[in-house]
XYZ file of C-alpha atoms in Angstrom:
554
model
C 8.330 -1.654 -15.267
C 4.644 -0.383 -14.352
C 3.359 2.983 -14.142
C 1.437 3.811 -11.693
C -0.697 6.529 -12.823
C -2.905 8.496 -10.919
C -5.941 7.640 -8.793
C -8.455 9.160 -5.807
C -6.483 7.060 -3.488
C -3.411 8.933 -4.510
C -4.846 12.401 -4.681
C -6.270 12.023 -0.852
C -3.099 10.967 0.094
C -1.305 14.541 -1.379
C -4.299 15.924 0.137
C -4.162 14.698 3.451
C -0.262 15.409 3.683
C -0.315 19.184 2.575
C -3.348 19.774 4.779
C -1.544 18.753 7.536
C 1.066 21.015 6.784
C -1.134 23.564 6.203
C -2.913 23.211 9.645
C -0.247 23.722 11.677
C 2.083 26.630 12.694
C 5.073 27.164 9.758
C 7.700 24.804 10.872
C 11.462 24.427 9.928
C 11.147 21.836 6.830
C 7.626 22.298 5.760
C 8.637 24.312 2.626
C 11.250 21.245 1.540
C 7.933 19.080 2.330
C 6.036 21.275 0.144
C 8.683 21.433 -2.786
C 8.609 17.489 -2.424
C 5.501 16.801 -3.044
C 5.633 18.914 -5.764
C 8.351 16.965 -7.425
C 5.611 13.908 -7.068
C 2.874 15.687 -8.524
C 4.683 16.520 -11.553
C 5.846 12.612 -11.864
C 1.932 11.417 -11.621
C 1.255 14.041 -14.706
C 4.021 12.225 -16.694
C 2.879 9.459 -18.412
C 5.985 6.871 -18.514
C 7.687 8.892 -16.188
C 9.519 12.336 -16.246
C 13.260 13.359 -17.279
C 15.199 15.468 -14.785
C 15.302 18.323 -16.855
C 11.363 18.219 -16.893
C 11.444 18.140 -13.003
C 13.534 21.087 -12.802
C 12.232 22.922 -15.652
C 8.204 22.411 -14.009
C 9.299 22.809 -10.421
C 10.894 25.949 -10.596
C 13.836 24.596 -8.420
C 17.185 25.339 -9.130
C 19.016 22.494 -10.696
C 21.367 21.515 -7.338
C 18.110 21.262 -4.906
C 15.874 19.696 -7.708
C 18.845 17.118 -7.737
C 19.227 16.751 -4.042
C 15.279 16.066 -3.527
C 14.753 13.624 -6.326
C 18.126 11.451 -4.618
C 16.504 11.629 -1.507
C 12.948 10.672 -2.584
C 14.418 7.754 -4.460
C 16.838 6.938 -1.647
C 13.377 6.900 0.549
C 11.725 4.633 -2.202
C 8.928 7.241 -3.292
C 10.648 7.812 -6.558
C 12.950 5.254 -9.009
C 15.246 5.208 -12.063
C 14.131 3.667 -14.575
C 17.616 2.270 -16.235
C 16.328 1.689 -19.918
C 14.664 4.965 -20.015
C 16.327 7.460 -17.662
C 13.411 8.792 -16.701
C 11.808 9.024 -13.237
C 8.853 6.839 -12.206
C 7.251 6.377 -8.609
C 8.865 4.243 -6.336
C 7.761 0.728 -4.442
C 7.518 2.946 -1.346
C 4.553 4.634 -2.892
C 2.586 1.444 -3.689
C 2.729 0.501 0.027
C 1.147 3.647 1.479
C -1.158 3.147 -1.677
C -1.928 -0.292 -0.092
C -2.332 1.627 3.554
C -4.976 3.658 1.797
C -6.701 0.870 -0.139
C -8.547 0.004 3.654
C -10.721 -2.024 4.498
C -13.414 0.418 4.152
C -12.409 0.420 0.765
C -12.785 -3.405 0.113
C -16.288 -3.610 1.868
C -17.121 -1.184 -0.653
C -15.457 -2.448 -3.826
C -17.126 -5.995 -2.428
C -20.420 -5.800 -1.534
C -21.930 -6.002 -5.289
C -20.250 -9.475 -5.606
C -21.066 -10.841 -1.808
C -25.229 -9.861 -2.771
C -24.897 -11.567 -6.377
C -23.728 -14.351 -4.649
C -26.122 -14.304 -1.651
C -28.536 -13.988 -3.901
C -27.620 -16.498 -6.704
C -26.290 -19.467 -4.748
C -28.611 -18.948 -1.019
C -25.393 -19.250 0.694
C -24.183 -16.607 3.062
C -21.507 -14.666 1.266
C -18.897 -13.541 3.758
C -15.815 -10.591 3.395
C -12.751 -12.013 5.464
C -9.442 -10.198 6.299
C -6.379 -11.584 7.805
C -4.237 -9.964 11.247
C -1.490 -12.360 12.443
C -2.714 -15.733 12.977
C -6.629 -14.833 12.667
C -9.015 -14.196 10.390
C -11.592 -11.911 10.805
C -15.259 -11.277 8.832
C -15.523 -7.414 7.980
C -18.859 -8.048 5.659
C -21.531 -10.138 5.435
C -24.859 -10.624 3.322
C -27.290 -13.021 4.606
C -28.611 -16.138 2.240
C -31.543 -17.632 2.081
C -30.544 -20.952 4.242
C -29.004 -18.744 7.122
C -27.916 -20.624 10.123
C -24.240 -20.296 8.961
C -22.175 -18.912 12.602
C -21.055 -15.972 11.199
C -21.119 -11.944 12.073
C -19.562 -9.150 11.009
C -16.624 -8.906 14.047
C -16.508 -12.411 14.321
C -12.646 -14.065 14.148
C -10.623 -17.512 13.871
C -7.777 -18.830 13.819
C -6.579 -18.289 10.349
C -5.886 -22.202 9.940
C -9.277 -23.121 10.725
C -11.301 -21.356 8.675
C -11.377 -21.434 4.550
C -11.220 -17.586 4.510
C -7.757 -17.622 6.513
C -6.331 -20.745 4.372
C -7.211 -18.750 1.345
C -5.416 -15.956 1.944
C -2.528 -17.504 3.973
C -2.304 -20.060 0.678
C -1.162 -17.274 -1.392
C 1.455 -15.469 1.196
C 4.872 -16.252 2.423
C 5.134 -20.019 3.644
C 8.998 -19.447 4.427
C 8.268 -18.346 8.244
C 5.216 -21.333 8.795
C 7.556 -23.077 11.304
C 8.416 -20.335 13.212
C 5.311 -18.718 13.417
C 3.698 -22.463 14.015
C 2.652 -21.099 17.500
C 1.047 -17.949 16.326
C -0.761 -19.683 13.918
C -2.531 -22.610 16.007
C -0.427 -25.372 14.071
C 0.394 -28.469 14.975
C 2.146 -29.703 12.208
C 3.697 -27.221 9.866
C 4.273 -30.168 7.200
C 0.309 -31.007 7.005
C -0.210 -27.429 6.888
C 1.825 -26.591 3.790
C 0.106 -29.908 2.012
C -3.169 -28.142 2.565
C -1.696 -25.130 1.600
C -0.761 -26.561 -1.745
C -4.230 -28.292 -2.406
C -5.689 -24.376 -1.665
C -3.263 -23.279 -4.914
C -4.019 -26.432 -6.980
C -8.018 -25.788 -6.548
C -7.794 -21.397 -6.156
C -9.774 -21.501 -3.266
C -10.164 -23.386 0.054
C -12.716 -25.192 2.100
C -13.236 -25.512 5.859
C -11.283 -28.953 7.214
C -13.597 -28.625 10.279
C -17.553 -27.664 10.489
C -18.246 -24.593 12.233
C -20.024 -24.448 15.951
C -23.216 -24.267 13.472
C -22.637 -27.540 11.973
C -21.138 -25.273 8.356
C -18.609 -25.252 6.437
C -16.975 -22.518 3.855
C -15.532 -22.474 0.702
C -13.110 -19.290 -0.110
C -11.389 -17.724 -2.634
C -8.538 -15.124 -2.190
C -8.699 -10.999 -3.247
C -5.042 -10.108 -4.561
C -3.824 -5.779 -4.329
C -2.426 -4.736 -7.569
C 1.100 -6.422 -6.508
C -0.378 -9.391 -6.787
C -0.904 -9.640 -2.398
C -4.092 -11.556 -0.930
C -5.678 -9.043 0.549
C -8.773 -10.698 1.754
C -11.244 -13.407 0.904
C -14.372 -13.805 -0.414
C -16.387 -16.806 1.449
C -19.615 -18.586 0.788
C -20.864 -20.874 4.083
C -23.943 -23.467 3.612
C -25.579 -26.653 4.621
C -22.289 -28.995 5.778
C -24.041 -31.419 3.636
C -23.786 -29.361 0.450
C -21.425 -29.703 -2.442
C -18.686 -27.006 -1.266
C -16.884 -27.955 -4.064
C -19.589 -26.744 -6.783
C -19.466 -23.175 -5.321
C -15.881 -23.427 -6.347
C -15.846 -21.213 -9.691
C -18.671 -19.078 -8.284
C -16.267 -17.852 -4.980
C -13.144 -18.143 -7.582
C -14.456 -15.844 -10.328
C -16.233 -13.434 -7.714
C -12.706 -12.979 -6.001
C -11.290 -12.658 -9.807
C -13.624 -9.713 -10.547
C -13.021 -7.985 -7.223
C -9.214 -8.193 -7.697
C -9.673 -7.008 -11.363
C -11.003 -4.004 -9.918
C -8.500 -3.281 -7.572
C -5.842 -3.243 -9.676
C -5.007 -6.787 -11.400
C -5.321 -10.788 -10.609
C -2.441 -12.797 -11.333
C -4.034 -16.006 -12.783
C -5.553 -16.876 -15.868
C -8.714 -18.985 -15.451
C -9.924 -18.354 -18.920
C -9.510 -20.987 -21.952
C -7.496 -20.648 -24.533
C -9.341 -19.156 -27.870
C -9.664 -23.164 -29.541
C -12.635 -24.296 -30.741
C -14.353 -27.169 -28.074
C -17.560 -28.671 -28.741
C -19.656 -29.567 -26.136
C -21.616 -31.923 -28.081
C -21.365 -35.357 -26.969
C -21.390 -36.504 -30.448
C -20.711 -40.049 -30.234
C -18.892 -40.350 -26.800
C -20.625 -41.876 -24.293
C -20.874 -40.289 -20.609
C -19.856 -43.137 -18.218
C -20.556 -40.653 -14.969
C -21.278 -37.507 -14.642
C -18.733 -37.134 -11.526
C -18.245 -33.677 -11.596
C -14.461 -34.440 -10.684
C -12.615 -31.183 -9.932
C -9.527 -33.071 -11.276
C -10.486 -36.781 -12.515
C -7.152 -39.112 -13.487
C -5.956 -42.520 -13.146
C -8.965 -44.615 -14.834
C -8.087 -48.290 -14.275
C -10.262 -51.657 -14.717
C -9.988 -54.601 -12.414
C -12.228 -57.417 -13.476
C -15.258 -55.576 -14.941
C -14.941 -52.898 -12.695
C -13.682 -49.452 -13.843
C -11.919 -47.279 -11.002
C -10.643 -43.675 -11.227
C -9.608 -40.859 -8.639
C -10.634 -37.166 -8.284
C -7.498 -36.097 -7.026
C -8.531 -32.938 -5.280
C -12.039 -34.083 -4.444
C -10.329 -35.680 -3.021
C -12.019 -39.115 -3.865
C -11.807 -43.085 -5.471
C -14.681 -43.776 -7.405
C -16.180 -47.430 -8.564
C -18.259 -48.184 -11.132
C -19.701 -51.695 -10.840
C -21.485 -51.852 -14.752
C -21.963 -49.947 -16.961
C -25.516 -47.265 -16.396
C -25.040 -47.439 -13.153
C -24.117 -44.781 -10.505
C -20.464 -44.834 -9.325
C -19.823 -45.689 -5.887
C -17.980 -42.596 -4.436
C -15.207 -43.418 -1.591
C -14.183 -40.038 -0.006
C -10.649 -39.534 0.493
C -9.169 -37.844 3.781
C -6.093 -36.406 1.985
C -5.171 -35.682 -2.345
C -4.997 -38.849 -3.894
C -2.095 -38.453 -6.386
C -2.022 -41.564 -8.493
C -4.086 -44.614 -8.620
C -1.912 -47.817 -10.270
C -3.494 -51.823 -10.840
C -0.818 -54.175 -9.782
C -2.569 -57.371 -10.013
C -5.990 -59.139 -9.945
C -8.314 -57.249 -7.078
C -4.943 -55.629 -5.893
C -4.355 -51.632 -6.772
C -2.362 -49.081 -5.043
C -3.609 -45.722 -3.550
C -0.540 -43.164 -3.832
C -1.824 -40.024 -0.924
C -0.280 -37.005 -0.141
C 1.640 -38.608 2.713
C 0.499 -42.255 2.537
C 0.752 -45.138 0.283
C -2.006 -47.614 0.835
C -3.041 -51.278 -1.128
C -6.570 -51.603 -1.846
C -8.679 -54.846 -2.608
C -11.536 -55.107 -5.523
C -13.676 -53.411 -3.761
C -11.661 -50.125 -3.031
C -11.339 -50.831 0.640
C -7.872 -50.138 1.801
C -5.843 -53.329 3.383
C -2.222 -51.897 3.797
C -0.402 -48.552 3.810
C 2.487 -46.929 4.847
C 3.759 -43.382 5.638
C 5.291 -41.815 1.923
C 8.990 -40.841 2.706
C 10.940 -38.496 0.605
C 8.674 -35.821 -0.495
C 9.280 -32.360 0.263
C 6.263 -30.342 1.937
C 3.547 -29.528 -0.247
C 4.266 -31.831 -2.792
C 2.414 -34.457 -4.026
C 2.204 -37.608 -6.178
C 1.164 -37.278 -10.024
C 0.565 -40.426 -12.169
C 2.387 -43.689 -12.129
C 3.330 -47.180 -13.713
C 4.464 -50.140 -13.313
C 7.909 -51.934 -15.114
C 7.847 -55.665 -16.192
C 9.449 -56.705 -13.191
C 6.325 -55.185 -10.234
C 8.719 -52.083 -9.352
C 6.285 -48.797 -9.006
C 7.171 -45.490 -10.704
C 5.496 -42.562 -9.582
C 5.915 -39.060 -10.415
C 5.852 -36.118 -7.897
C 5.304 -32.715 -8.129
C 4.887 -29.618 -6.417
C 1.511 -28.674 -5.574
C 2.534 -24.890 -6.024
C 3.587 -25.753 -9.700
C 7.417 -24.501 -10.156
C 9.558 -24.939 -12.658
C 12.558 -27.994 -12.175
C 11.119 -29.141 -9.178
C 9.087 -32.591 -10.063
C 11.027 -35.534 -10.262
C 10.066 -39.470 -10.427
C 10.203 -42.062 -7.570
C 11.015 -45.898 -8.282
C 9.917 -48.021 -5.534
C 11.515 -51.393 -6.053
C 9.660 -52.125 -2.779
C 6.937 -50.944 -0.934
C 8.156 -51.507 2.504
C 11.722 -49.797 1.240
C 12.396 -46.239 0.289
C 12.123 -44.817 -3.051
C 15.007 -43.960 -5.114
C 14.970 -41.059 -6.797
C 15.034 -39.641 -10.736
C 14.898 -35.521 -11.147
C 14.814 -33.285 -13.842
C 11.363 -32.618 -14.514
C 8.942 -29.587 -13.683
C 5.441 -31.446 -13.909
C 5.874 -34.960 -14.432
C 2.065 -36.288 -15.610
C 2.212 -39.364 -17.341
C 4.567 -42.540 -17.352
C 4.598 -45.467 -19.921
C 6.869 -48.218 -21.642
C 7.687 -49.351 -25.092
C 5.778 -53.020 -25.605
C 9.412 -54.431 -25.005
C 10.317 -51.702 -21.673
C 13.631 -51.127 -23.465
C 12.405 -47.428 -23.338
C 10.662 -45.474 -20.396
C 8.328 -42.244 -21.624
C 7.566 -39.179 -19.464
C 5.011 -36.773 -20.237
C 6.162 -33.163 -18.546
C 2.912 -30.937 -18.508
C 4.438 -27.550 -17.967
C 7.137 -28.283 -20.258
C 5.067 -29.911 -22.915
C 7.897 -32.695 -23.003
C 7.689 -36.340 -24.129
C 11.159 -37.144 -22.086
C 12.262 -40.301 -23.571
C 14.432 -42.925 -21.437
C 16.414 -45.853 -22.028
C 15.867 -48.605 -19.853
C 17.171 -51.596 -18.312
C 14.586 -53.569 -16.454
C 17.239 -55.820 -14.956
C 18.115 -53.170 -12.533
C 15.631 -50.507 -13.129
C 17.896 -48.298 -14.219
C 16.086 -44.863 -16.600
C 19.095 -42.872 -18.584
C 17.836 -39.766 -20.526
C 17.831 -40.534 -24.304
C 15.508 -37.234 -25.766
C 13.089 -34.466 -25.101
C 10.760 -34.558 -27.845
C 7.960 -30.990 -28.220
C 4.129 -31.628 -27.966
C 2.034 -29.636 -28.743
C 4.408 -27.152 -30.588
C 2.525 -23.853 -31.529
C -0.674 -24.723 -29.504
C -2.416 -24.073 -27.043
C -3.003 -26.095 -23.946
C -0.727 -29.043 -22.497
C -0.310 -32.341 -22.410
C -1.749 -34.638 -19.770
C -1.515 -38.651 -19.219
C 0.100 -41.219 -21.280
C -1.521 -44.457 -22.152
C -0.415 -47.418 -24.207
C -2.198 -47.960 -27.237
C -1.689 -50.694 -30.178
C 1.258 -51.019 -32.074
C 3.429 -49.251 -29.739
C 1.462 -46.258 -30.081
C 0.493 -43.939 -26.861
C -2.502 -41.921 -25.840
C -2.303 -38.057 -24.040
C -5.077 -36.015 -23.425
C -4.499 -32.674 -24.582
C -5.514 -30.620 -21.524
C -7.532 -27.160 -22.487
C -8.061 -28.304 -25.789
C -10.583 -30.741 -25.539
C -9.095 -33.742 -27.316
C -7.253 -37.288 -26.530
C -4.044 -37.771 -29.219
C -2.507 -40.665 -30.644
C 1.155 -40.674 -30.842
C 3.843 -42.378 -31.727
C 6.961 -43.038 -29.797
C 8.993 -40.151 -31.198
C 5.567 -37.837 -30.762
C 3.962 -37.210 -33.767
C 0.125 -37.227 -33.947
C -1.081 -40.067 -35.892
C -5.037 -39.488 -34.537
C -7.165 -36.801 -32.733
C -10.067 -38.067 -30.676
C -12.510 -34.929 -29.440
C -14.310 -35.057 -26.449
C -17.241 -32.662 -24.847
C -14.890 -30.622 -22.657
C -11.853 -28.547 -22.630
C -9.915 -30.448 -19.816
C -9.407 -34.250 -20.607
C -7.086 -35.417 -18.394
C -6.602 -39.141 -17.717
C -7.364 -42.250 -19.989
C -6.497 -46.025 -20.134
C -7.040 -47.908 -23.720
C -9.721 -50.772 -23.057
C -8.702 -52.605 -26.023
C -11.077 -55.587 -25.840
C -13.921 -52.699 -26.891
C -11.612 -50.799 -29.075
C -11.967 -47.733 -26.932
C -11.111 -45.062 -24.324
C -11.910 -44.219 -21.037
C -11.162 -40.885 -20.527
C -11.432 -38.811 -17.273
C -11.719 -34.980 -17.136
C -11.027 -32.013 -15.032
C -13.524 -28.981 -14.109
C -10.974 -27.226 -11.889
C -10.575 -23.689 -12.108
C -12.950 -23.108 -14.935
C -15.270 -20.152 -14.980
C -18.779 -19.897 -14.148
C -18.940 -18.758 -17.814
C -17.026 -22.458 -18.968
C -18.859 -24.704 -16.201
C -21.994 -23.436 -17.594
C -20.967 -23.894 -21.663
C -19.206 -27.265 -20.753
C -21.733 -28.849 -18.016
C -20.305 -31.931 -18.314
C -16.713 -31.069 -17.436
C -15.076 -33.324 -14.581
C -17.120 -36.035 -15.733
C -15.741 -39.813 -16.946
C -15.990 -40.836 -20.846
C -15.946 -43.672 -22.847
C -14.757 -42.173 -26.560
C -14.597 -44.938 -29.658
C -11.535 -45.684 -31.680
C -13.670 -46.466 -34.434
C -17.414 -45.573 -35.707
């Protein structure tokens, strides 16, 4: 239970009402209206709420009408019951004509500081973008120095093809997407909630299309004090620019205007651990700037890994050179080595076989995924068959689950019973499958019979008990030992098959979060994430989303 306490909003509101009352000829009722909002005023100047007896006592009323008001007020929804405290608090009803008040006018205002800092700061054009139905309309706008961006205040899209509209409509109600799929301009309600889930994986959005200006936008939603996107905060460049790095600047000015409206409902700070950002040791393979890097994989001497949300494969040829970066058209989930110059590409709704080089040779349509889920990690069993794990891209609880394809061409059977499935592995003898469950912090341990395939749950074994951060990968190591990255706590761990830490390897960000074990260099490559960090942690941890190679031994 909140209370919500007084504010100018509210006292215009009481305002408003009684001078209406006031300006008009005495009619039946307006007394009752006036004893009313009495009864409200005297809740606001109750901290935690106000008994009955209190009501009646500072009203004046006598003790049957006080009664009959306060039902009827709570019957309305301007007043509640609290159960655990019998005392009277304001109502839901209340926090929606708040909302009415909170206008527009009222965001412009409580926005523009941010949209000039970041004007100013970044030479983008910061925008201020509302949604009405199935459009998306820009109610503020400071210029930046590059200009040329399309945009003026008045100016509206549809709200699916613009990053301010997927921003906001990212965070709403998806339940009525297929029947509103003519209202909003969609073609395919299915594609729609996949880019809907990317939006909640990255916390904000960027234009799928370039504007009649030849720019794009990247966006980051405003949430109400209930926790509603309100509105979004935009930044539109050069096409050619990095959208991506204006990420944490559009995320964390849409954090501080929600702050001051009332609340935000996500955490995008670290945990309180102490991360060195000193390289100290660990080399820096690329400096990728991966929002979410994963998957690192050799073939031959070359060393692939995927930026799942970039979305994006990337080569490395040898080592000090650049990476070759192959943009993606859709997430790219998992990235799995199934034989010499042979790998396999899981999408969001394809599977495709790529050759030595990256290109693609070979894919398929993925079958049996819900909407807005996606594929998360994978590995293969003795016999070729391909594990993958999926999960949803809006992160809920009991939702992930694995898929076993025992044949590309054939559909995948599936294993539930997980909530972010993020790393698969086998015992050196595959008599035993291993899980690593993010949001859980689970090692799931399974017995398993390669003859058929066939995973039965044997244990759910705690990592990371009394710490901060999660786990994220799983590896094989030597000796039947594993590898996980412990995600916001800048290390990779060693661990034994019933999870206890025999090693901690640091690293020179907070977000590890894929690794193989090159064992012919007694090392690891590990990959990293830079998603949602702050502008305060992207500029302490520079090199976060980048890919590292961290010895075993010194």
């Amino acid at each position: 239970m909140r209370h919500i306490g007084p504010t100018d909003s509210w006292q215009r509101f009481l305002w408003s009402l009684r001078e209406g009352c006031m300006a008009t000829v005495e009619t039946k009722g307006a007394d009752s209206l006036r004893k009313a909002l009495n009864l409200l005023d005297i809740v606001k100047d109750r901290p935690g709420g106000a008994e009955m007896r209190d009501l009646v006592a500072a009203s004046g009323l006598s003790r049957p009408t006080a009664y009959r008001m306060v039902a009827a007020l709570t019957e309305e929804g301007f007043l509640k019951l609290d159960d655990s405290t019998r005392r009277i608090t304001f109502g839901p009803k209340l926090l929606a004509l708040a909302q009415g008040i909170w206008s527009d006018t009222d965001l412009r205002g409580g926005s523009r500081n941010e949209l000039t800092r970041l004007a100013q700061e970044t030479g983008a054009t910061a925008l201020l973008m509302v949604r009405s139905g199935g459009w998306a309309s820009c109610i503020d706008l400071v210029e930046g120095q590059r200009g040329g961006h399309g945009w003026q205040v008045g100016m509206v899209r549809s709200v699916t093809q613009c990053a301010g509209g997927l921003a906001i409509l990212a965070y709403g109600d998806w339940s009525d997407l297929d029947r509103r799929q003519k209202d909003l301009d969609v073609d395919d309600p299915r594609q729609l909630k996949s880019t809907l889930g990317v939006v909640r994986s990255r916390f904000y959005a960027v234009d799928t299309l370039a504007n009649e200006s030849g720019n794009m936008g990247v966006a980051a939603p405003i949430f109400d004090i209930s926790g509603r996107a309100v509105g979004a905060v935009c930044l539109y460049g050069d096409a050619q620019a990095s959208l991506h790095a204006l990420g944490s600047a559009v995320v964390q000015a849409a954090r501080d205007i929600s702050e001051a409206r009332g609340g935000y409902p996500f955490d995008i700070s670290l945990p309180t651990l102490a991360i060195s950002n000193d390289l100290d040791g660990v080399d820096l393979i690329a400096d990728s700037q991966c929002l979410i890097g994963d998957n690192p994989c050799f073939d031959d001497e070359r060393l692939f890994w995927i930026d799942i949300l970039g979305p994006s494969l990337y080569r490395l040829d040898r080592a000090g050179e650049e990476p070759v970066c192959l943009n993606q058209t859709e997430v790219a989930g998992a990235l799995l080595r199934l034989g010499p110059g042979r790998m396999l590409l899981a999408q969001q709704t394809r599977l495709a076989l790529l050759d030595g080089s990256g290109n693609e040779t070979w894919q398929r349509r993925v079958s049996g995924l819900p909407p807005g889920f996606r594929y998360n990690d994978g590995a293969l069993d003795p016999v070729g068959r391909i594990w993958l794990g999926a999960m949803d891209m809006a992160v809920s609880r009991s939702t992930g689950l694995l898929h076993r394809y025992d044949d590309l061409d054939a559909s995948p059977i599936s294993l539930p019973g997980f909530s972010l499935p993020n790393g698969i592995s086998f015992s050196p003898d595959y008599e035993r499958m291993f899980v690593v469950d993010s949001m859980e912090k689970l090692l799931c341990v399974f017995d398993y019979d390669a003859d058929i395939g066939a995973a039965t749950l044997r244990e759910r074994i705690t990592l990371l008990e009394d710490c901060d951060g999660r786990p994220s990968g799983l590896a094989p190591g030597p000796d039947g030992t594993f590898f996980t990255c412990h995600w916001d706590g800048g290390a990779v761990l060693q661990i034994d098959s019933i999870g206890r830490t025999i090693s901690s390897y640091s690293v020179p960000v907070p977000r590890p979060s894929g690794l193989v074990y090159d064992g012919e260099n007694d090392r690891l490559i590990v990959t990293s994430a830079r998603v949602r960090l702050s502008e305060t942690d992207t500029a302490r941890f520079p090199k976060a989303g980048g890919t590292f190679a961290v010895p075993l031994s010194k």
